[in-house]
Coordinates of C-alpha atoms and ligand atoms in Angstrom, one line a residue:
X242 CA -37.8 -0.5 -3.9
X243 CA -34.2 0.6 -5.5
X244 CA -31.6 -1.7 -6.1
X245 CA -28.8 -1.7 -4.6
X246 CA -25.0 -3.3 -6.1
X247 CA -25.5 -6.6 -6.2
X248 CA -21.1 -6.8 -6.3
X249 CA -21.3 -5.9 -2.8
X250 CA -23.0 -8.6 -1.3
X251 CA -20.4 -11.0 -3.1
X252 CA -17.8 -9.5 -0.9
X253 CA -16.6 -12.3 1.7
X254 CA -18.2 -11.5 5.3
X255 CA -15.7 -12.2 8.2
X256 CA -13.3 -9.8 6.7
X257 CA -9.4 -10.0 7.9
X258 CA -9.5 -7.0 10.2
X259 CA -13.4 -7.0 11.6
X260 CA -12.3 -10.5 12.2
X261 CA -9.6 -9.4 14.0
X262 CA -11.5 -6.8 16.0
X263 CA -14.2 -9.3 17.0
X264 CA -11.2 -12.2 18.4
X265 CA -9.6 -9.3 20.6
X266 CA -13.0 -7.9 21.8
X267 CA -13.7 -11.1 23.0
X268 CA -10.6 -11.7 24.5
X269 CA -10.2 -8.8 26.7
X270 CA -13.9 -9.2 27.8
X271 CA -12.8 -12.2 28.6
X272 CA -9.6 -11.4 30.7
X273 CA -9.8 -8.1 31.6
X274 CA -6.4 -8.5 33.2
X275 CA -4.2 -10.0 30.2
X276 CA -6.0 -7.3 27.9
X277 CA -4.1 -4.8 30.0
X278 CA -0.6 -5.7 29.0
X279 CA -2.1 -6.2 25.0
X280 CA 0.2 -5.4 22.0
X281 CA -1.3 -4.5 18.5
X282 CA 1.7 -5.2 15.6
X283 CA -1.8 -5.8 13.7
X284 CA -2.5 -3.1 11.5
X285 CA -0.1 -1.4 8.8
X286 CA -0.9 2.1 10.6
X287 CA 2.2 4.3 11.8
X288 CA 2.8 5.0 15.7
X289 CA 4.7 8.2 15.5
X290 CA 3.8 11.7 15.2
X291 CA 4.1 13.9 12.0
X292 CA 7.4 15.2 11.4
X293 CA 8.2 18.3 12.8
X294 CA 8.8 20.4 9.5
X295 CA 5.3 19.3 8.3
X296 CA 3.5 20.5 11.1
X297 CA 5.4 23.6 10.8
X298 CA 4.3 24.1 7.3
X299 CA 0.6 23.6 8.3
X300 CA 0.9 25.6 11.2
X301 CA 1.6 28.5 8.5
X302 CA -1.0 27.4 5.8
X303 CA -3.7 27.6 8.5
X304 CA -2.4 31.1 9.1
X305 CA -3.0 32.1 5.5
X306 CA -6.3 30.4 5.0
X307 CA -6.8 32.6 8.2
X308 CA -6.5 36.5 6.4
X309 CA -7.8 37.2 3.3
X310 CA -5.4 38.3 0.8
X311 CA -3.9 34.6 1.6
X312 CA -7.2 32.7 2.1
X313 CA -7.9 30.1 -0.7
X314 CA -10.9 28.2 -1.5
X315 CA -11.2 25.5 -4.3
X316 CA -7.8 24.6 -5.3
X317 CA -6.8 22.5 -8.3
X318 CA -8.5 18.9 -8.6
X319 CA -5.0 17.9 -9.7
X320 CA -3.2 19.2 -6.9
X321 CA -1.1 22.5 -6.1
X322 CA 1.7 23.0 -8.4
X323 CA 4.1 23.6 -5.7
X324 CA 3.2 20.1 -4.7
X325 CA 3.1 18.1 -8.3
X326 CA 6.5 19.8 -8.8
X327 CA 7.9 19.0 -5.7
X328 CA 7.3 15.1 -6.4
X329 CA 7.6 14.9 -10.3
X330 CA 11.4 16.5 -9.0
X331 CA 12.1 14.9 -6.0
X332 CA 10.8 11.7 -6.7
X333 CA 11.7 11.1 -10.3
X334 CA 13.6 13.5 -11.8
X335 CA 16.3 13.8 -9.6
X336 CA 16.8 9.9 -9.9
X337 CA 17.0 10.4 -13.7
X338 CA 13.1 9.4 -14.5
X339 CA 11.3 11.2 -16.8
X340 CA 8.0 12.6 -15.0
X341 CA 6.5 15.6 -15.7
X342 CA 4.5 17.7 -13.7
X343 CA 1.2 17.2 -14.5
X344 CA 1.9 13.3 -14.7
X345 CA 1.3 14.0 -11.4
X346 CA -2.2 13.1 -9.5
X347 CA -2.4 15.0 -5.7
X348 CA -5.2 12.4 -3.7
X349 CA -6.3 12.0 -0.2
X350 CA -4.8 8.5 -0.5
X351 CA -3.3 5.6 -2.6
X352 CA -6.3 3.5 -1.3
X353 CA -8.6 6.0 -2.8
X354 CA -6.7 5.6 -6.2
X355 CA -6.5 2.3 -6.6
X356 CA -10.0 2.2 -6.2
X357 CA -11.2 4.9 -7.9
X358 CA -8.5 3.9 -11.0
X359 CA -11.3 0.9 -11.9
X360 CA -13.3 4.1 -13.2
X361 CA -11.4 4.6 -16.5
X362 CA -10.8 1.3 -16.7
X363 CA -13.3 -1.4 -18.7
X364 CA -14.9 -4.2 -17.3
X365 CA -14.2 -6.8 -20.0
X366 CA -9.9 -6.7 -18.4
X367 CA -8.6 -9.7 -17.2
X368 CA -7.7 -8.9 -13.7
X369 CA -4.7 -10.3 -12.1
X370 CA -3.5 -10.3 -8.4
X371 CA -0.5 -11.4 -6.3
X372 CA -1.6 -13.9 -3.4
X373 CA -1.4 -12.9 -0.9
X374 CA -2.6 -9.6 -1.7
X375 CA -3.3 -6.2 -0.3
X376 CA -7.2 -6.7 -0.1
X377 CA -8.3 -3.6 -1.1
X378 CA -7.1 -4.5 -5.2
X379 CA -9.5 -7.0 -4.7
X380 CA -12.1 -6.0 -3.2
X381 CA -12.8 -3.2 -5.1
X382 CA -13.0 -5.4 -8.2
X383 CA -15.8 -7.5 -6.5
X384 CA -17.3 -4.4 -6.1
X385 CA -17.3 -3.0 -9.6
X386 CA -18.6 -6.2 -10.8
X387 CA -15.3 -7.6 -12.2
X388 CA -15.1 -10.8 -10.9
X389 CA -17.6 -13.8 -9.8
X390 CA -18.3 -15.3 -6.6
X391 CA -15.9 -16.2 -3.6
X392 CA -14.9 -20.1 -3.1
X393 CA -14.5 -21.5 0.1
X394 CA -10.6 -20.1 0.2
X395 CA -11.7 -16.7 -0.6
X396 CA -10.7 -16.9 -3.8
X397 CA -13.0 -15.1 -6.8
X398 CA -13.5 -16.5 -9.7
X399 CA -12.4 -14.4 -12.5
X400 CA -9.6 -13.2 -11.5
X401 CA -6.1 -14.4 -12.0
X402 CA -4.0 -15.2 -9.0
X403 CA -0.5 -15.3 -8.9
X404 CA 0.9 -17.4 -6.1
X405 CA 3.5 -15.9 -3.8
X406 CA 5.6 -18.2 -2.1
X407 CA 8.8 -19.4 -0.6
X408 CA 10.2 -21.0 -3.9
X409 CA 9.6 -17.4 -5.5
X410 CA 10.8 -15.2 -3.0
X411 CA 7.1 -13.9 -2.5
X412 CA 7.6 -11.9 -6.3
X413 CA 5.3 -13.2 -8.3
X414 CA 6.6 -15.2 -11.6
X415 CA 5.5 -13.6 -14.9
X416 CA 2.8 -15.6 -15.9
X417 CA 2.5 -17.9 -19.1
X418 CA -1.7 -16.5 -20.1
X419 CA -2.1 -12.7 -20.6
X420 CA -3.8 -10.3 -18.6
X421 CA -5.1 -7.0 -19.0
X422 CA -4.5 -5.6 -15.6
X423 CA -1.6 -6.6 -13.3
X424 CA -1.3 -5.2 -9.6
X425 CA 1.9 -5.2 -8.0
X426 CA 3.1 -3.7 -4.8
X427 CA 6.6 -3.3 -3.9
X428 CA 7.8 -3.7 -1.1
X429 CA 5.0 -5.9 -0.6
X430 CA 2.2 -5.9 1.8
X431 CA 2.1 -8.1 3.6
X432 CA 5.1 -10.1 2.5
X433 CA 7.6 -7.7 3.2
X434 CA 9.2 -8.8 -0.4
X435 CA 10.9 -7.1 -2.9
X436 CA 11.1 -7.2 -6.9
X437 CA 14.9 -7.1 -8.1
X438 CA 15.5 -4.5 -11.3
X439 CA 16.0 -8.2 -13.4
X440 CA 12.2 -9.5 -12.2
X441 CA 10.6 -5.4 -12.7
X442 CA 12.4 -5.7 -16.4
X443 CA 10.5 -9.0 -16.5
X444 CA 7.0 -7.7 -16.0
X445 CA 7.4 -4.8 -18.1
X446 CA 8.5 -6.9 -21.0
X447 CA 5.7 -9.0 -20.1
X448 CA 3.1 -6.0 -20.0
X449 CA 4.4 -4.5 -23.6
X450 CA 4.6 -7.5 -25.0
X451 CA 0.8 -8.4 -23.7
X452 CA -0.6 -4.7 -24.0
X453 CA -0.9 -5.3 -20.1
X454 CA -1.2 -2.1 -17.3
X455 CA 0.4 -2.6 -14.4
X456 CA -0.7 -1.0 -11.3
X457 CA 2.5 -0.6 -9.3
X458 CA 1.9 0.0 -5.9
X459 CA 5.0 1.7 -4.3
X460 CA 3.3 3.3 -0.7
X461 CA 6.5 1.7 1.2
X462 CA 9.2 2.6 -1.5
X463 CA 10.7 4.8 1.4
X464 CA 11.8 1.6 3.3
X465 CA 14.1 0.3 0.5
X466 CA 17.4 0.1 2.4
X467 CA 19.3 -2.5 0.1
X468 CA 21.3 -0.8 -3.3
X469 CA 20.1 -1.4 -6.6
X470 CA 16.5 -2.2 -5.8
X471 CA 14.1 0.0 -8.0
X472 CA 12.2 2.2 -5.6
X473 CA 9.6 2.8 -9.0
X474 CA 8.2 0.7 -12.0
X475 CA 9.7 4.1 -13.6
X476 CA 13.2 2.9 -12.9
X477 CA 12.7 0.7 -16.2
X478 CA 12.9 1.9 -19.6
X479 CA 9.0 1.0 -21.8
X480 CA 7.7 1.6 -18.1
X481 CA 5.7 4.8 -19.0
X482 CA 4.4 2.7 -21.9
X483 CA 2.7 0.1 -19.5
X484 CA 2.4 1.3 -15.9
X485 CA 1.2 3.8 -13.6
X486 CA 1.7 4.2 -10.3
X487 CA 0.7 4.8 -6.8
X488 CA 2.7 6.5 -3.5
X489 CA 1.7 7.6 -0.8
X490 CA 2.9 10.2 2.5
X491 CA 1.2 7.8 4.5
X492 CA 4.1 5.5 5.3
X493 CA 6.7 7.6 4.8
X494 CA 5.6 11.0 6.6
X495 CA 3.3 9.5 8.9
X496 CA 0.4 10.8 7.0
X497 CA -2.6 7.9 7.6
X498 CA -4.7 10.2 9.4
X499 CA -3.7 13.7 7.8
X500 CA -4.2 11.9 3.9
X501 CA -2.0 12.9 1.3
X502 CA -0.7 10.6 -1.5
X503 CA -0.5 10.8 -5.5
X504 CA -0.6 8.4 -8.6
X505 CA 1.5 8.7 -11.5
X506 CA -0.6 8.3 -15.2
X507 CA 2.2 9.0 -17.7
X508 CA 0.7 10.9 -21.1
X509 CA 2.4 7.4 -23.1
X510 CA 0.2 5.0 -21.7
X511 CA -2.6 3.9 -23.7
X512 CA -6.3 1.3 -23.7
X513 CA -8.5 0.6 -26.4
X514 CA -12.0 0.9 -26.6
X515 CA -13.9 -1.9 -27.1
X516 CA -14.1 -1.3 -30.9
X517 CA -9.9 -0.8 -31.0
X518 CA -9.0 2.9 -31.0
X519 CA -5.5 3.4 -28.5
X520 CA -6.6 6.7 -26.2
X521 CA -4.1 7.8 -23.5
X522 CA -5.3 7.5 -20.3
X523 CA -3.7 10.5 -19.0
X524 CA -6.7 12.4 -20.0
X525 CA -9.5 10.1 -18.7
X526 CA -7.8 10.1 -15.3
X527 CA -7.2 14.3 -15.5
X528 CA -11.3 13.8 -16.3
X529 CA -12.1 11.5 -13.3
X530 CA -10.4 13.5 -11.0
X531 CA -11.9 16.9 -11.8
X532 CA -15.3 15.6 -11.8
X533 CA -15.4 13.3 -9.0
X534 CA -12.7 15.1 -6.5
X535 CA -11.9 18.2 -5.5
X536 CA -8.7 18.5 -3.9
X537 CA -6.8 17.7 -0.6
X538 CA -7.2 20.4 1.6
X539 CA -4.5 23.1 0.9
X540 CA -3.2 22.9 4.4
X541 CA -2.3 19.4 4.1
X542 CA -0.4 20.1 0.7
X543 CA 1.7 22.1 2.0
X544 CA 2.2 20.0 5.1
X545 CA 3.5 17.2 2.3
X546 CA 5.5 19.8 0.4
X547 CA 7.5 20.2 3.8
X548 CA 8.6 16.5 3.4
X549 CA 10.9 17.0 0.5
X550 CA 12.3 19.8 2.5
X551 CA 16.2 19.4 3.9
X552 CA 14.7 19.2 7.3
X553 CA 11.6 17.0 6.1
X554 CA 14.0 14.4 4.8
X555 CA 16.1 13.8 7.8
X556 CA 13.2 14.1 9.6
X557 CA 11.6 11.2 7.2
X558 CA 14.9 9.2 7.6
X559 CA 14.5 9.4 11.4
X560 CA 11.4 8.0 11.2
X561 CA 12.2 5.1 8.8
X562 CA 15.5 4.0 10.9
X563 CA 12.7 4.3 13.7
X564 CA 10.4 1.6 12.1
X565 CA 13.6 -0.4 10.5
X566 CA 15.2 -1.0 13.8
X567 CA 12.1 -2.0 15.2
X568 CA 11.9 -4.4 12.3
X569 CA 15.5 -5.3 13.0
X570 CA 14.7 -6.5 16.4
X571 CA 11.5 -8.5 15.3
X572 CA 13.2 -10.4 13.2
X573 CA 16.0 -11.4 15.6
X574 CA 13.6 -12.4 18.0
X575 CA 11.3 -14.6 15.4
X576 CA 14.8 -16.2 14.1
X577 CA 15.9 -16.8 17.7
X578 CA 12.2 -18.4 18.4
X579 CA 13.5 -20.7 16.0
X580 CA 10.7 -19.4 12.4
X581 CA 11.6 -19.0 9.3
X582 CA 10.7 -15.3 8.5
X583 CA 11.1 -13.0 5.2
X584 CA 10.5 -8.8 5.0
X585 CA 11.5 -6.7 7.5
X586 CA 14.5 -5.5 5.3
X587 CA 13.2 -3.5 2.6
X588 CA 10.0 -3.4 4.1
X589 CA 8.5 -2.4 7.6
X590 CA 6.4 -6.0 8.0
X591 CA 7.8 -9.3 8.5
X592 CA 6.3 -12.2 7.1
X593 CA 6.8 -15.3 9.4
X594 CA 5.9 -19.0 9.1
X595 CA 4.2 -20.6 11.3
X596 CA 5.3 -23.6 12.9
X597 CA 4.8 -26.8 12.0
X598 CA 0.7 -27.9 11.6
X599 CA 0.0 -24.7 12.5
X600 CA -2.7 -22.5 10.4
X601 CA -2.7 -18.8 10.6
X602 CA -5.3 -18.3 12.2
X603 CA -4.6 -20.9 15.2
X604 CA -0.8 -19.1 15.4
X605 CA -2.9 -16.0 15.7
X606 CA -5.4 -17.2 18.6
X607 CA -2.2 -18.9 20.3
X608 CA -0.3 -15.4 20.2
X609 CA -3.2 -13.5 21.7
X610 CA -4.2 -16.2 24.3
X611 CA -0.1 -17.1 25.3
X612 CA 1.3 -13.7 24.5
X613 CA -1.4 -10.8 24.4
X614 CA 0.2 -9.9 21.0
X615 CA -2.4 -9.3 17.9
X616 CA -0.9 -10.7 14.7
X617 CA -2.7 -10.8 11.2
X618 CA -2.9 -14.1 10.3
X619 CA -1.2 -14.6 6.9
X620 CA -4.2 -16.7 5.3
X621 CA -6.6 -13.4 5.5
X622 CA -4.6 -11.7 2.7
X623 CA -5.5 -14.8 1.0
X624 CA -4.7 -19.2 0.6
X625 CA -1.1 -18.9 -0.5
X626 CA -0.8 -16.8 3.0
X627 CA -2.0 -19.6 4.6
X628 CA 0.7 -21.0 7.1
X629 CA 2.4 -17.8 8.0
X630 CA 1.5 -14.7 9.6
X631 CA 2.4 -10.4 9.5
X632 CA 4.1 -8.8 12.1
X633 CA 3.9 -5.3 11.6
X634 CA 6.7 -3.1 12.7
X635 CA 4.7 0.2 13.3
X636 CA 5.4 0.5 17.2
X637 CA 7.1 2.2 20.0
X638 CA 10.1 0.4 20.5
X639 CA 9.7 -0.3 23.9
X640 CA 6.1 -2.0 22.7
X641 CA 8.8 -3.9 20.2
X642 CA 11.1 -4.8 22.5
X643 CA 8.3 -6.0 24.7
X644 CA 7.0 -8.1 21.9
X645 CA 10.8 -10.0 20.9
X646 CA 10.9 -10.9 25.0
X647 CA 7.6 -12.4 24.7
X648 CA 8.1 -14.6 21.2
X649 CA 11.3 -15.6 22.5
X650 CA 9.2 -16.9 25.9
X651 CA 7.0 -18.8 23.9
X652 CA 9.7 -20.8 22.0
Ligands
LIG132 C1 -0.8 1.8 3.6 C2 -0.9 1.4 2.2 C3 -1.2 2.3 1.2 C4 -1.4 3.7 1.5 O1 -2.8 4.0 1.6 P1 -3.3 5.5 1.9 O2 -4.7 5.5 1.5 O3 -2.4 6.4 1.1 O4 -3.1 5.7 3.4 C5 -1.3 1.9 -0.1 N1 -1.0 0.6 -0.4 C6 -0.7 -0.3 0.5 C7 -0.4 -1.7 0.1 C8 -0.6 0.0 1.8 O5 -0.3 -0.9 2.8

């Protein structure tokens, strides 16, 4: 018999969302009738359709993969050039970063990368984490063997966890022992939270000064409304030494189902090997990617091309100030319910605590049961989100406004 990955069977069963699934399953078998009136602000998926300039822009790709002097087949692992210049501009240039072209990394998805970014990296790093965390940074570290078993909280050992709480802001510190690897995500899922330019300049310092990588995970950068908040590790200088990073069109362009994102691996950012050479990684990534992928479809490429557009952007902006009001009115109905709640600003998810003796699970079977609303419990993204739970903004907003009537009847 073959063997299969032991790593996978280290993973924790009960996972936050099948969990999930299985509670509201069994709720709506059980009252057929409350299930009717049933509100998901669960998941981080979008609600809206694809912007109108993107769908445009497919409409017309289709049409020339349709006759044959247009039609193409394999495209660049890499990514289109109209696309990798399109963001390396847009994205960075234009706000005075340094980027070039093929810096650029065209993926079916930042959930992909930061998965498949574990390939070029070694398994001797010292992995650290933000608690809570987005579990996918974790879990795929399980996976590849990187860390040891779960404890009882969910917590691996191996890896380095840096709490995330109220006396922080929900941005981790820099911490006092090195690590190899850092992952950050900002604005955070699931907290909602920001880093200032003052706390980025910290961990940057702390990753040169530490030969550190930080994954920056930027996939809600769009939904910075507040001035002077970086909306990329790129933002500060000795960045390109230390970081890459990941985006997405996911959040931004409504692109969960049609997959398009990219990651950033500047040619100035080095490993070792285990006997000490410095190689850039920039190569070992360009490797990866041209033997283990083979594109995003060229339709959808173009479809993402069409969101740095004139017409893209507003329609992009229409779609933020779609989700951000709807965040807006969350949070005045969880304030009014009298919670303490962070996000929701910077960020389309708000991060609320529960009440008093309350865990996050129990607010979550109280919200289902009393208002037919599914929450994600604030412990499953792991202990330091124990004692608060994720409201997620993706809705209609008459869903939204239906939700801040019934938190407010609950109070
Ligand atoms: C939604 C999300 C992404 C984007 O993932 P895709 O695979 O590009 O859809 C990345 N990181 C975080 C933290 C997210 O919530």
């Amino acid at each position: 018999m073959a063997f299969l990955n032991d790593n996978y069977l280290k993973l924790r069963a009960g996972y936050l969302f099948p969990e999930i699934g299985r509670r509201v399953t069994a709720f709506c078998n059980a009252n057929p009738e409350a299930a009717k009136r049933l509100i998901r602000c669960g998941i981080g998926d979008v609600t809206e359709p694809l912007p109108e300039a993107v769908r445009e822009a497919m409409h017309k790709a289709v049409d020339e993969m349709g006759a044959r002097e247009t039609f193409r087949g394999y495209g660049p692992e890499q990514g289109y050039e109209f696309l990798r210049t399109a963001i390396a501009q847009h994205d960075y240039r234009d706000h005075g970063m340094e980027v070039a072209d093929d810096e650029i990394f065209v993926s079916d998805g930042s959930k992909c990368d930061c998965g498949a970014i574990l390939d070029i990296l070694g398994a001797e790093n010292v992995i650290a984490v933000m608690d809570p965390v987005y579990p996918v940074y974790v879990d795929t570290n399980v996976m590849a063997g990187h860390t040891g078993a779960a404890d009882e909280t969910g917590a691996y050992a191996g890896l380095m966890y840096l709490p995330c709480n109220e006396a922080n802001g929900f941005v981790a510190d820099v911490p006092s022992e090195r690590a190899d690897i850092v992952y950050l995500c900002f604005p955070n899922n699931p907290t909602g939270s920001v880093a200032t330019r003052v706390q980025l300049e910290a961990w940057v310092e702390y990753a040169l000064k530490n030969d550190t990588i930080l994954l920056y995970d930027a996939a809600y950068e769009a939904y910075i409304s507040e001035p002077g908040i970086p909306h990329s590790i790129y933002e500060i200088p000795g960045a390109r030494e230390c970081a890459i990073e990941f985006r997405s069109f996911s959040k931004n362009g409504g692109f969960t189902g049609t997959r398009c994102a990219f990651t950033v691996v500047p040619k100035s950012l080095m490993a070792r090997t285990r006997s000490g050479e410095k190689h850039g990684l920039h190569a070992l990534w360009n490797r990866r990617m041209s033997t283990k992928f083979n594109g995003v479809s060229y339709i959808v490429q173009r479809g993402a091309e069409a969101l740095y557009s004139a017409e893209g952007k507003a329609q992009i902006k229409a779609l933020l100030s779609h989700y951000m009001g709807n965040a807006a009115i969350l949070r005045e109905a969880v304030t009014k319910a009298g919670l303490s709640v962070w996000g929701g600003v910077n960020a389309p998810y708000i991060w609320v605590k529960t009440p008093a003796n309350t865990t996050s699970w129990e607010m979550f079977d109280r919200m289902l049961n009393e208002a037919n609303v599914v929450i994600t419990p604030g412990s499953g993204f792991g202990s330091a989100g124990e004692g608060y739970f994720r409201i997620s903004s993706f809705n209609s907003r008459a869903n939204v406004e239906e939700v801040a009537r019934r938190i407010l009847a609950l109070a």
